[in-house]
Amino acid sequence: MPADPQRRPASDPPRGAGTREVEVRRSARRSRTVSAYREGDRTVVLIPARMSEAEERRWVTMMLDKLAAQESRRTLGDTELAERAERLSAQYFEGHARPTSVRWVTNQNTRWGSCTPAEGSIRLSHRLQGMPEYVVDYVLVHELAHLLVPGHGPRFWRLLEAYPRTERARGYLEGVVAAGRLPHPPTGRGQ
């Protein structure tokens, strides 16, 4: 039986945090708007039927990022952060990276995260709260990798290759740092 052309998996779904299944639903009644929502373990993206595959890919990526940012803004507590680290370890490191504690801290203003392999502790900067889910997950995966390989040598970076959005997340964080260095515009007129 042929698949319904109006309901199908995304043509080349981006892989975000949690790597959920993405289903694209096309509608002839939908003329311009695009929307997305979570439905269990899948993400459903609703698009106009006339949209090209290139537009579909662009919109799917955009909507996944938007949903991830919304979900990330719902601040995770330390317990949820530890559970997330456990899931990421299972997904990318076969569960071999086992932190004893994972928590948010407010005293890291020059780094995004830190790990003490001897203690098994991971700390993430509170500045990550509100960033897209894939960025927080990248920092968690980075710190989890340090539980397996303490330094930043070639073996460490090979481990990070398992996380598909490493380059994108690093670019996002570099952009945040660069934006922080921009001069701030004057606050009032005539200054």
PDB file of N, CA, C and O in Angstrom, residues 56-129:
ATOM      1  N   GLU A  56      10.595  22.895   2.527  1.00  0.00           N
ATOM      2  CA  GLU A  56      10.199  21.979   3.608  1.00  0.00           C
ATOM      3  C   GLU A  56      11.378  21.744   4.550  1.00  0.00           C
ATOM      4  O   GLU A  56      11.238  21.858   5.772  1.00  0.00           O
ATOM      5  N   ARG A  57      12.554  21.411   3.995  1.00  0.00           N
ATOM      6  CA  ARG A  57      13.735  21.157   4.836  1.00  0.00           C
ATOM      7  C   ARG A  57      14.067  22.379   5.683  1.00  0.00           C
ATOM      8  O   ARG A  57      14.357  22.268   6.863  1.00  0.00           O
ATOM      9  N   ARG A  58      14.022  23.568   5.061  1.00  0.00           N
ATOM     10  CA  ARG A  58      14.332  24.811   5.782  1.00  0.00           C
ATOM     11  C   ARG A  58      13.344  25.040   6.915  1.00  0.00           C
ATOM     12  O   ARG A  58      13.729  25.342   8.044  1.00  0.00           O
ATOM     13  N   TRP A  59      12.047  24.866   6.629  1.00  0.00           N
ATOM     14  CA  TRP A  59      11.030  25.094   7.643  1.00  0.00           C
ATOM     15  C   TRP A  59      11.065  24.049   8.748  1.00  0.00           C
ATOM     16  O   TRP A  59      10.844  24.364   9.919  1.00  0.00           O
ATOM     17  N   VAL A  60      11.329  22.789   8.393  1.00  0.00           N
ATOM     18  CA  VAL A  60      11.417  21.742   9.414  1.00  0.00           C
ATOM     19  C   VAL A  60      12.542  22.082  10.385  1.00  0.00           C
ATOM     20  O   VAL A  60      12.361  22.044  11.603  1.00  0.00           O
ATOM     21  N   THR A  61      13.704  22.451   9.870  1.00  0.00           N
ATOM     22  CA  THR A  61      14.827  22.829  10.730  1.00  0.00           C
ATOM     23  C   THR A  61      14.460  24.011  11.609  1.00  0.00           C
ATOM     24  O   THR A  61      14.709  24.007  12.824  1.00  0.00           O
ATOM     25  N   MET A  62      13.838  25.021  11.008  1.00  0.00           N
ATOM     26  CA  MET A  62      13.461  26.221  11.754  1.00  0.00           C
ATOM     27  C   MET A  62      12.461  25.886  12.868  1.00  0.00           C
ATOM     28  O   MET A  62      12.592  26.352  14.003  1.00  0.00           O
ATOM     29  N   MET A  63      11.472  25.054  12.559  1.00  0.00           N
ATOM     30  CA  MET A  63      10.450  24.725  13.553  1.00  0.00           C
ATOM     31  C   MET A  63      11.013  23.828  14.656  1.00  0.00           C
ATOM     32  O   MET A  63      10.629  23.962  15.822  1.00  0.00           O
ATOM     33  N   LEU A  64      11.934  22.922  14.312  1.00  0.00           N
ATOM     34  CA  LEU A  64      12.565  22.095  15.342  1.00  0.00           C
ATOM     35  C   LEU A  64      13.370  22.969  16.302  1.00  0.00           C
ATOM     36  O   LEU A  64      13.338  22.769  17.523  1.00  0.00           O
ATOM     37  N   ASP A  65      14.082  23.951  15.752  1.00  0.00           N
ATOM     38  CA  ASP A  65      14.850  24.875  16.604  1.00  0.00           C
ATOM     39  C   ASP A  65      13.916  25.694  17.497  1.00  0.00           C
ATOM     40  O   ASP A  65      14.201  25.917  18.668  1.00  0.00           O
ATOM     41  N   LYS A  66      12.790  26.126  16.921  1.00  0.00           N
ATOM     42  CA  LYS A  66      11.834  26.925  17.700  1.00  0.00           C
ATOM     43  C   LYS A  66      11.252  26.107  18.851  1.00  0.00           C
ATOM     44  O   LYS A  66      11.186  26.579  19.989  1.00  0.00           O
ATOM     45  N   LEU A  67      10.852  24.865  18.570  1.00  0.00           N
ATOM     46  CA  LEU A  67      10.322  24.001  19.627  1.00  0.00           C
ATOM     47  C   LEU A  67      11.382  23.726  20.690  1.00  0.00           C
ATOM     48  O   LEU A  67      11.093  23.739  21.889  1.00  0.00           O
ATOM     49  N   ALA A  68      12.613  23.466  20.239  1.00  0.00           N
ATOM     50  CA  ALA A  68      13.697  23.186  21.192  1.00  0.00           C
ATOM     51  C   ALA A  68      13.947  24.388  22.093  1.00  0.00           C
ATOM     52  O   ALA A  68      14.153  24.235  23.303  1.00  0.00           O
ATOM     53  N   ALA A  69      13.910  25.585  21.524  1.00  0.00           N
ATOM     54  CA  ALA A  69      14.127  26.797  22.330  1.00  0.00           C
ATOM     55  C   ALA A  69      12.998  26.960  23.343  1.00  0.00           C
ATOM     56  O   ALA A  69      13.248  27.295  24.508  1.00  0.00           O
ATOM     57  N   GLN A  70      11.761  26.703  22.924  1.00  0.00           N
ATOM     58  CA  GLN A  70      10.632  26.802  23.851  1.00  0.00           C
ATOM     59  C   GLN A  70      10.768  25.797  24.983  1.00  0.00           C
ATOM     60  O   GLN A  70      10.553  26.113  26.145  1.00  0.00           O
ATOM     61  N   GLU A  71      11.154  24.580  24.645  1.00  0.00           N
ATOM     62  CA  GLU A  71      11.303  23.538  25.667  1.00  0.00           C
ATOM     63  C   GLU A  71      12.459  23.845  26.602  1.00  0.00           C
ATOM     64  O   GLU A  71      12.388  23.592  27.792  1.00  0.00           O
ATOM     65  N   SER A  72      13.531  24.396  26.058  1.00  0.00           N
ATOM     66  CA  SER A  72      14.700  24.704  26.866  1.00  0.00           C
ATOM     67  C   SER A  72      14.413  25.853  27.825  1.00  0.00           C
ATOM     68  O   SER A  72      14.987  25.921  28.906  1.00  0.00           O
ATOM     69  N   ARG A  73      13.517  26.767  27.427  1.00  0.00           N
ATOM     70  CA  ARG A  73      13.166  27.890  28.302  1.00  0.00           C
ATOM     71  C   ARG A  73      12.441  27.417  29.555  1.00  0.00           C
ATOM     72  O   ARG A  73      12.450  28.084  30.570  1.00  0.00           O
ATOM     73  N   ARG A  74      11.778  26.278  29.445  1.00  0.00           N
ATOM     74  CA  ARG A  74      11.180  25.688  30.637  1.00  0.00           C
ATOM     75  C   ARG A  74      12.359  25.135  31.427  1.00  0.00           C
ATOM     76  O   ARG A  74      12.833  24.043  31.175  1.00  0.00           O
ATOM     77  N   THR A  75      12.864  25.914  32.325  1.00  0.00           N
ATOM     78  CA  THR A  75      14.107  25.615  33.014  1.00  0.00           C
ATOM     79  C   THR A  75      14.102  24.222  33.628  1.00  0.00           C
ATOM     80  O   THR A  75      13.221  23.868  34.398  1.00  0.00           O
ATOM     81  N   LEU A  76      15.120  23.475  33.249  1.00  0.00           N
ATOM     82  CA  LEU A  76      15.289  22.151  33.816  1.00  0.00           C
ATOM     83  C   LEU A  76      15.896  22.277  35.194  1.00  0.00           C
ATOM     84  O   LEU A  76      16.820  23.060  35.403  1.00  0.00           O
ATOM     85  N   GLY A  77      15.412  21.489  36.114  1.00  0.00           N
ATOM     86  CA  GLY A  77      16.035  21.424  37.421  1.00  0.00           C
ATOM     87  C   GLY A  77      17.231  20.486  37.350  1.00  0.00           C
ATOM     88  O   GLY A  77      17.470  19.828  36.333  1.00  0.00           O
ATOM     89  N   ASP A  78      17.971  20.391  38.444  1.00  0.00           N
ATOM     90  CA  ASP A  78      19.142  19.518  38.472  1.00  0.00           C
ATOM     91  C   ASP A  78      18.764  18.059  38.229  1.00  0.00           C
ATOM     92  O   ASP A  78      19.489  17.323  37.556  1.00  0.00           O
ATOM     93  N   THR A  79      17.612  17.634  38.742  1.00  0.00           N
ATOM     94  CA  THR A  79      17.179  16.245  38.557  1.00  0.00           C
ATOM     95  C   THR A  79      16.932  15.952  37.085  1.00  0.00           C
ATOM     96  O   THR A  79      17.408  14.942  36.551  1.00  0.00           O
ATOM     97  N   GLU A  80      16.211  16.856  36.402  1.00  0.00           N
ATOM     98  CA  GLU A  80      15.951  16.669  34.966  1.00  0.00           C
ATOM     99  C   GLU A  80      17.236  16.738  34.158  1.00  0.00           C
ATOM    100  O   GLU A  80      17.400  16.012  33.187  1.00  0.00           O
ATOM    101  N   LEU A  81      18.148  17.595  34.584  1.00  0.00           N
ATOM    102  CA  LEU A  81      19.436  17.720  33.892  1.00  0.00           C
ATOM    103  C   LEU A  81      20.222  16.411  34.010  1.00  0.00           C
ATOM    104  O   LEU A  81      20.801  15.933  33.028  1.00  0.00           O
ATOM    105  N   ALA A  82      20.210  15.808  35.189  1.00  0.00           N
ATOM    106  CA  ALA A  82      20.903  14.527  35.395  1.00  0.00           C
ATOM    107  C   ALA A  82      20.254  13.423  34.558  1.00  0.00           C
ATOM    108  O   ALA A  82      20.957  12.591  33.958  1.00  0.00           O
ATOM    109  N   GLU A  83      18.927  13.429  34.484  1.00  0.00           N
ATOM    110  CA  GLU A  83      18.217  12.430  33.667  1.00  0.00           C
ATOM    111  C   GLU A  83      18.556  12.608  32.196  1.00  0.00           C
ATOM    112  O   GLU A  83      18.734  11.636  31.458  1.00  0.00           O
ATOM    113  N   ARG A  84      18.641  13.848  31.779  1.00  0.00           N
ATOM    114  CA  ARG A  84      18.996  14.149  30.388  1.00  0.00           C
ATOM    115  C   ARG A  84      20.408  13.665  30.084  1.00  0.00           C
ATOM    116  O   ARG A  84      20.660  13.080  29.028  1.00  0.00           O
ATOM    117  N   ALA A  85      21.333  13.893  31.014  1.00  0.00           N
ATOM    118  CA  ALA A  85      22.716  13.429  30.841  1.00  0.00           C
ATOM    119  C   ALA A  85      22.757  11.910  30.731  1.00  0.00           C
ATOM    120  O   ALA A  85      23.492  11.359  29.901  1.00  0.00           O
ATOM    121  N   GLU A  86      21.945  11.244  31.524  1.00  0.00           N
ATOM    122  CA  GLU A  86      21.892   9.782  31.484  1.00  0.00           C
ATOM    123  C   GLU A  86      21.405   9.298  30.119  1.00  0.00           C
ATOM    124  O   GLU A  86      21.964   8.369  29.532  1.00  0.00           O
ATOM    125  N   ARG A  87      20.357   9.946  29.590  1.00  0.00           N
ATOM    126  CA  ARG A  87      19.841   9.576  28.263  1.00  0.00           C
ATOM    127  C   ARG A  87      20.886   9.826  27.170  1.00  0.00           C
ATOM    128  O   ARG A  87      21.061   9.011  26.269  1.00  0.00           O
ATOM    129  N   LEU A  88      21.568  10.965  27.272  1.00  0.00           N
ATOM    130  CA  LEU A  88      22.585  11.289  26.259  1.00  0.00           C
ATOM    131  C   LEU A  88      23.758  10.318  26.322  1.00  0.00           C
ATOM    132  O   LEU A  88      24.304   9.917  25.300  1.00  0.00           O
ATOM    133  N   SER A  89      24.136   9.923  27.530  1.00  0.00           N
ATOM    134  CA  SER A  89      25.211   8.939  27.678  1.00  0.00           C
ATOM    135  C   SER A  89      24.816   7.617  27.021  1.00  0.00           C
ATOM    136  O   SER A  89      25.616   7.005  26.311  1.00  0.00           O
ATOM    137  N   ALA A  90      23.579   7.200  27.258  1.00  0.00           N
ATOM    138  CA  ALA A  90      23.097   5.953  26.646  1.00  0.00           C
ATOM    139  C   ALA A  90      23.074   6.069  25.126  1.00  0.00           C
ATOM    140  O   ALA A  90      23.471   5.145  24.410  1.00  0.00           O
ATOM    141  N   GLN A  91      22.634   7.233  24.632  1.00  0.00           N
ATOM    142  CA  GLN A  91      22.481   7.415  23.191  1.00  0.00           C
ATOM    143  C   GLN A  91      23.823   7.531  22.464  1.00  0.00           C
ATOM    144  O   GLN A  91      23.992   6.967  21.388  1.00  0.00           O
ATOM    145  N   TYR A  92      24.786   8.251  23.044  1.00  0.00           N
ATOM    146  CA  TYR A  92      26.034   8.534  22.325  1.00  0.00           C
ATOM    147  C   TYR A  92      27.253   7.774  22.839  1.00  0.00           C
ATOM    148  O   TYR A  92      28.236   7.649  22.116  1.00  0.00           O
ATOM    149  N   PHE A  93      27.200   7.269  24.065  1.00  0.00           N
ATOM    150  CA  PHE A  93      28.374   6.604  24.640  1.00  0.00           C
ATOM    151  C   PHE A  93      28.047   5.229  25.213  1.00  0.00           C
ATOM    152  O   PHE A  93      28.759   4.736  26.081  1.00  0.00           O
ATOM    153  N   GLU A  94      26.939   4.629  24.749  1.00  0.00           N
ATOM    154  CA  GLU A  94      26.526   3.306  25.208  1.00  0.00           C
ATOM    155  C   GLU A  94      26.446   3.225  26.734  1.00  0.00           C
ATOM    156  O   GLU A  94      26.671   2.179  27.325  1.00  0.00           O
ATOM    157  N   GLY A  95      26.167   4.357  27.378  1.00  0.00           N
ATOM    158  CA  GLY A  95      26.007   4.390  28.824  1.00  0.00           C
ATOM    159  C   GLY A  95      27.296   4.351  29.621  1.00  0.00           C
ATOM    160  O   GLY A  95      27.273   4.270  30.846  1.00  0.00           O
ATOM    161  N   HIS A  96      28.437   4.433  28.937  1.00  0.00           N
ATOM    162  CA  HIS A  96      29.730   4.338  29.633  1.00  0.00           C
ATOM    163  C   HIS A  96      30.092   5.603  30.409  1.00  0.00           C
ATOM    164  O   HIS A  96      30.864   5.531  31.366  1.00  0.00           O
ATOM    165  N   ALA A  97      29.571   6.747  30.016  1.00  0.00           N
ATOM    166  CA  ALA A  97      29.841   7.996  30.746  1.00  0.00           C
ATOM    167  C   ALA A  97      28.801   8.093  31.858  1.00  0.00           C
ATOM    168  O   ALA A  97      27.618   8.321  31.596  1.00  0.00           O
ATOM    169  N   ARG A  98      29.233   7.910  33.099  1.00  0.00           N
ATOM    170  CA  ARG A  98      28.303   7.868  34.235  1.00  0.00           C
ATOM    171  C   ARG A  98      28.653   8.945  35.263  1.00  0.00           C
ATOM    172  O   ARG A  98      29.455   8.709  36.163  1.00  0.00           O
ATOM    173  N   PRO A  99      28.044  10.098  35.143  1.00  0.00           N
ATOM    174  CA  PRO A  99      28.326  11.149  36.132  1.00  0.00           C
ATOM    175  C   PRO A  99      27.696  10.807  37.483  1.00  0.00           C
ATOM    176  O   PRO A  99      26.640  10.182  37.544  1.00  0.00           O
ATOM    177  N   THR A 100      28.366  11.231  38.558  1.00  0.00           N
ATOM    178  CA  THR A 100      27.794  11.058  39.893  1.00  0.00           C
ATOM    179  C   THR A 100      26.866  12.215  40.219  1.00  0.00           C
ATOM    180  O   THR A 100      25.957  12.068  41.026  1.00  0.00           O
ATOM    181  N   SER A 101      27.108  13.374  39.589  1.00  0.00           N
ATOM    182  CA  SER A 101      26.208  14.518  39.773  1.00  0.00           C
ATOM    183  C   SER A 101      26.258  15.405  38.536  1.00  0.00           C
ATOM    184  O   SER A 101      27.293  15.527  37.882  1.00  0.00           O
ATOM    185  N   VAL A 102      25.113  15.996  38.231  1.00  0.00           N
ATOM    186  CA  VAL A 102      24.984  16.951  37.128  1.00  0.00           C
ATOM    187  C   VAL A 102      24.130  18.080  37.670  1.00  0.00           C
ATOM    188  O   VAL A 102      23.020  17.839  38.140  1.00  0.00           O
ATOM    189  N   ARG A 103      24.632  19.304  37.598  1.00  0.00           N
ATOM    190  CA  ARG A 103      23.868  20.414  38.172  1.00  0.00           C
ATOM    191  C   ARG A 103      24.203  21.734  37.499  1.00  0.00           C
ATOM    192  O   ARG A 103      25.240  21.878  36.862  1.00  0.00           O
ATOM    193  N   TRP A 104      23.275  22.684  37.645  1.00  0.00           N
ATOM    194  CA  TRP A 104      23.475  24.050  37.183  1.00  0.00           C
ATOM    195  C   TRP A 104      24.305  24.795  38.230  1.00  0.00           C
ATOM    196  O   TRP A 104      24.134  24.553  39.429  1.00  0.00           O
ATOM    197  N   VAL A 105      25.164  25.697  37.783  1.00  0.00           N
ATOM    198  CA  VAL A 105      25.919  26.545  38.707  1.00  0.00           C
ATOM    199  C   VAL A 105      25.883  27.983  38.200  1.00  0.00           C
ATOM    200  O   VAL A 105      25.711  28.226  37.011  1.00  0.00           O
ATOM    201  N   THR A 106      26.046  28.919  39.105  1.00  0.00           N
ATOM    202  CA  THR A 106      26.021  30.345  38.732  1.00  0.00           C
ATOM    203  C   THR A 106      27.405  30.981  38.784  1.00  0.00           C
ATOM    204  O   THR A 106      27.533  32.171  38.546  1.00  0.00           O
ATOM    205  N   ASN A 107      28.433  30.198  39.076  1.00  0.00           N
ATOM    206  CA  ASN A 107      29.776  30.778  39.194  1.00  0.00           C
ATOM    207  C   ASN A 107      30.655  30.514  37.970  1.00  0.00           C
ATOM    208  O   ASN A 107      31.858  30.695  38.032  1.00  0.00           O
ATOM    209  N   GLN A 108      30.068  30.087  36.846  1.00  0.00           N
ATOM    210  CA  GLN A 108      30.838  29.861  35.615  1.00  0.00           C
ATOM    211  C   GLN A 108      30.436  30.913  34.596  1.00  0.00           C
ATOM    212  O   GLN A 108      29.452  30.753  33.887  1.00  0.00           O
ATOM    213  N   ASN A 109      31.212  31.967  34.536  1.00  0.00           N
ATOM    214  CA  ASN A 109      30.897  33.050  33.608  1.00  0.00           C
ATOM    215  C   ASN A 109      31.818  33.083  32.404  1.00  0.00           C
ATOM    216  O   ASN A 109      31.593  33.859  31.486  1.00  0.00           O
ATOM    217  N   THR A 110      32.845  32.248  32.391  1.00  0.00           N
ATOM    218  CA  THR A 110      33.756  32.229  31.246  1.00  0.00           C
ATOM    219  C   THR A 110      33.755  30.886  30.537  1.00  0.00           C
ATOM    220  O   THR A 110      34.406  30.733  29.515  1.00  0.00           O
ATOM    221  N   ARG A 111      33.033  29.916  31.051  1.00  0.00           N
ATOM    222  CA  ARG A 111      32.923  28.613  30.386  1.00  0.00           C
ATOM    223  C   ARG A 111      31.480  28.149  30.463  1.00  0.00           C
ATOM    224  O   ARG A 111      30.731  28.578  31.327  1.00  0.00           O
ATOM    225  N   TRP A 112      31.125  27.260  29.543  1.00  0.00           N
ATOM    226  CA  TRP A 112      29.748  26.777  29.467  1.00  0.00           C
ATOM    227  C   TRP A 112      29.510  25.589  30.380  1.00  0.00           C
ATOM    228  O   TRP A 112      28.395  25.360  30.831  1.00  0.00           O
ATOM    229  N   GLY A 113      30.529  24.824  30.626  1.00  0.00           N
ATOM    230  CA  GLY A 113      30.394  23.656  31.472  1.00  0.00           C
ATOM    231  C   GLY A 113      31.747  23.230  31.977  1.00  0.00           C
ATOM    232  O   GLY A 113      32.786  23.682  31.488  1.00  0.00           O
ATOM    233  N   SER A 114      31.733  22.367  32.974  1.00  0.00           N
ATOM    234  CA  SER A 114      32.988  21.816  33.482  1.00  0.00           C
ATOM    235  C   SER A 114      32.721  20.423  34.022  1.00  0.00           C
ATOM    236  O   SER A 114      31.583  20.059  34.325  1.00  0.00           O
ATOM    237  N   CYS A 115      33.792  19.657  34.092  1.00  0.00           N
ATOM    238  CA  CYS A 115      33.696  18.276  34.522  1.00  0.00           C
ATOM    239  C   CYS A 115      34.912  17.961  35.379  1.00  0.00           C
ATOM    240  O   CYS A 115      36.032  18.382  35.057  1.00  0.00           O
ATOM    241  N   THR A 116      34.697  17.249  36.456  1.00  0.00           N
ATOM    242  CA  THR A 116      35.797  16.749  37.272  1.00  0.00           C
ATOM    243  C   THR A 116      35.736  15.227  37.169  1.00  0.00           C
ATOM    244  O   THR A 116      34.968  14.577  37.894  1.00  0.00           O
ATOM    245  N   PRO A 117      36.515  14.650  36.233  1.00  0.00           N
ATOM    246  CA  PRO A 117      36.431  13.206  35.995  1.00  0.00           C
ATOM    247  C   PRO A 117      36.693  12.358  37.246  1.00  0.00           C
ATOM    248  O   PRO A 117      36.021  11.340  37.449  1.00  0.00           O
ATOM    249  N   ALA A 118      37.614  12.783  38.109  1.00  0.00           N
ATOM    250  CA  ALA A 118      37.923  11.997  39.307  1.00  0.00           C
ATOM    251  C   ALA A 118      36.708  11.874  40.226  1.00  0.00           C
ATOM    252  O   ALA A 118      36.511  10.858  40.885  1.00  0.00           O
ATOM    253  N   GLU A 119      35.884  12.911  40.258  1.00  0.00           N
ATOM    254  CA  GLU A 119      34.678  12.900  41.094  1.00  0.00           C
ATOM    255  C   GLU A 119      33.440  12.463  40.314  1.00  0.00           C
ATOM    256  O   GLU A 119      32.418  12.129  40.899  1.00  0.00           O
ATOM    257  N   GLY A 120      33.508  12.564  38.989  1.00  0.00           N
ATOM    258  CA  GLY A 120      32.355  12.247  38.162  1.00  0.00           C
ATOM    259  C   GLY A 120      31.307  13.345  38.154  1.00  0.00           C
ATOM    260  O   GLY A 120      30.151  13.106  37.823  1.00  0.00           O
ATOM    261  N   SER A 121      31.712  14.564  38.499  1.00  0.00           N
ATOM    262  CA  SER A 121      30.729  15.652  38.574  1.00  0.00           C
ATOM    263  C   SER A 121      30.775  16.524  37.325  1.00  0.00           C
ATOM    264  O   SER A 121      31.840  16.803  36.777  1.00  0.00           O
ATOM    265  N   ILE A 122      29.592  16.931  36.903  1.00  0.00           N
ATOM    266  CA  ILE A 122      29.425  17.822  35.750  1.00  0.00           C
ATOM    267  C   ILE A 122      28.643  19.029  36.221  1.00  0.00           C
ATOM    268  O   ILE A 122      27.639  18.902  36.919  1.00  0.00           O
ATOM    269  N   ARG A 123      29.112  20.215  35.823  1.00  0.00           N
ATOM    270  CA  ARG A 123      28.444  21.463  36.164  1.00  0.00           C
ATOM    271  C   ARG A 123      28.220  22.243  34.877  1.00  0.00           C
ATOM    272  O   ARG A 123      29.121  22.371  34.070  1.00  0.00           O
ATOM    273  N   LEU A 124      27.002  22.765  34.706  1.00  0.00           N
ATOM    274  CA  LEU A 124      26.683  23.587  33.541  1.00  0.00           C
ATOM    275  C   LEU A 124      26.390  25.002  33.997  1.00  0.00           C
ATOM    276  O   LEU A 124      25.716  25.218  35.012  1.00  0.00           O
ATOM    277  N   SER A 125      26.879  25.964  33.223  1.00  0.00           N
ATOM    278  CA  SER A 125      26.639  27.360  33.532  1.00  0.00           C
ATOM    279  C   SER A 125      25.160  27.694  33.389  1.00  0.00           C
ATOM    280  O   SER A 125      24.508  27.288  32.419  1.00  0.00           O
ATOM    281  N   HIS A 126      24.643  28.470  34.317  1.00  0.00           N
ATOM    282  CA  HIS A 126      23.253  28.924  34.264  1.00  0.00           C
ATOM    283  C   HIS A 126      22.990  29.741  33.003  1.00  0.00           C
ATOM    284  O   HIS A 126      21.854  29.899  32.586  1.00  0.00           O
ATOM    285  N   ARG A 127      24.051  30.257  32.358  1.00  0.00           N
ATOM    286  CA  ARG A 127      23.881  31.050  31.138  1.00  0.00           C
ATOM    287  C   ARG A 127      23.316  30.217  29.990  1.00  0.00           C
ATOM    288  O   ARG A 127      22.799  30.758  29.018  1.00  0.00           O
ATOM    289  N   LEU A 128      23.393  28.886  30.093  1.00  0.00           N
ATOM    290  CA  LEU A 128      22.840  28.009  29.061  1.00  0.00           C
ATOM    291  C   LEU A 128      21.314  27.901  29.147  1.00  0.00           C
ATOM    292  O   LEU A 128      20.665  27.521  28.173  1.00  0.00           O
ATOM    293  N   GLN A 129      20.754  28.233  30.297  1.00  0.00           N
ATOM    294  CA  GLN A 129      19.311  28.120  30.464  1.00  0.00           C
ATOM    295  C   GLN A 129      18.620  29.077  29.497  1.00  0.00           C
ATOM    296  O   GLN A 129      18.970  30.235  29.409  1.00  0.00           O
TER     297      GLN A 129
END
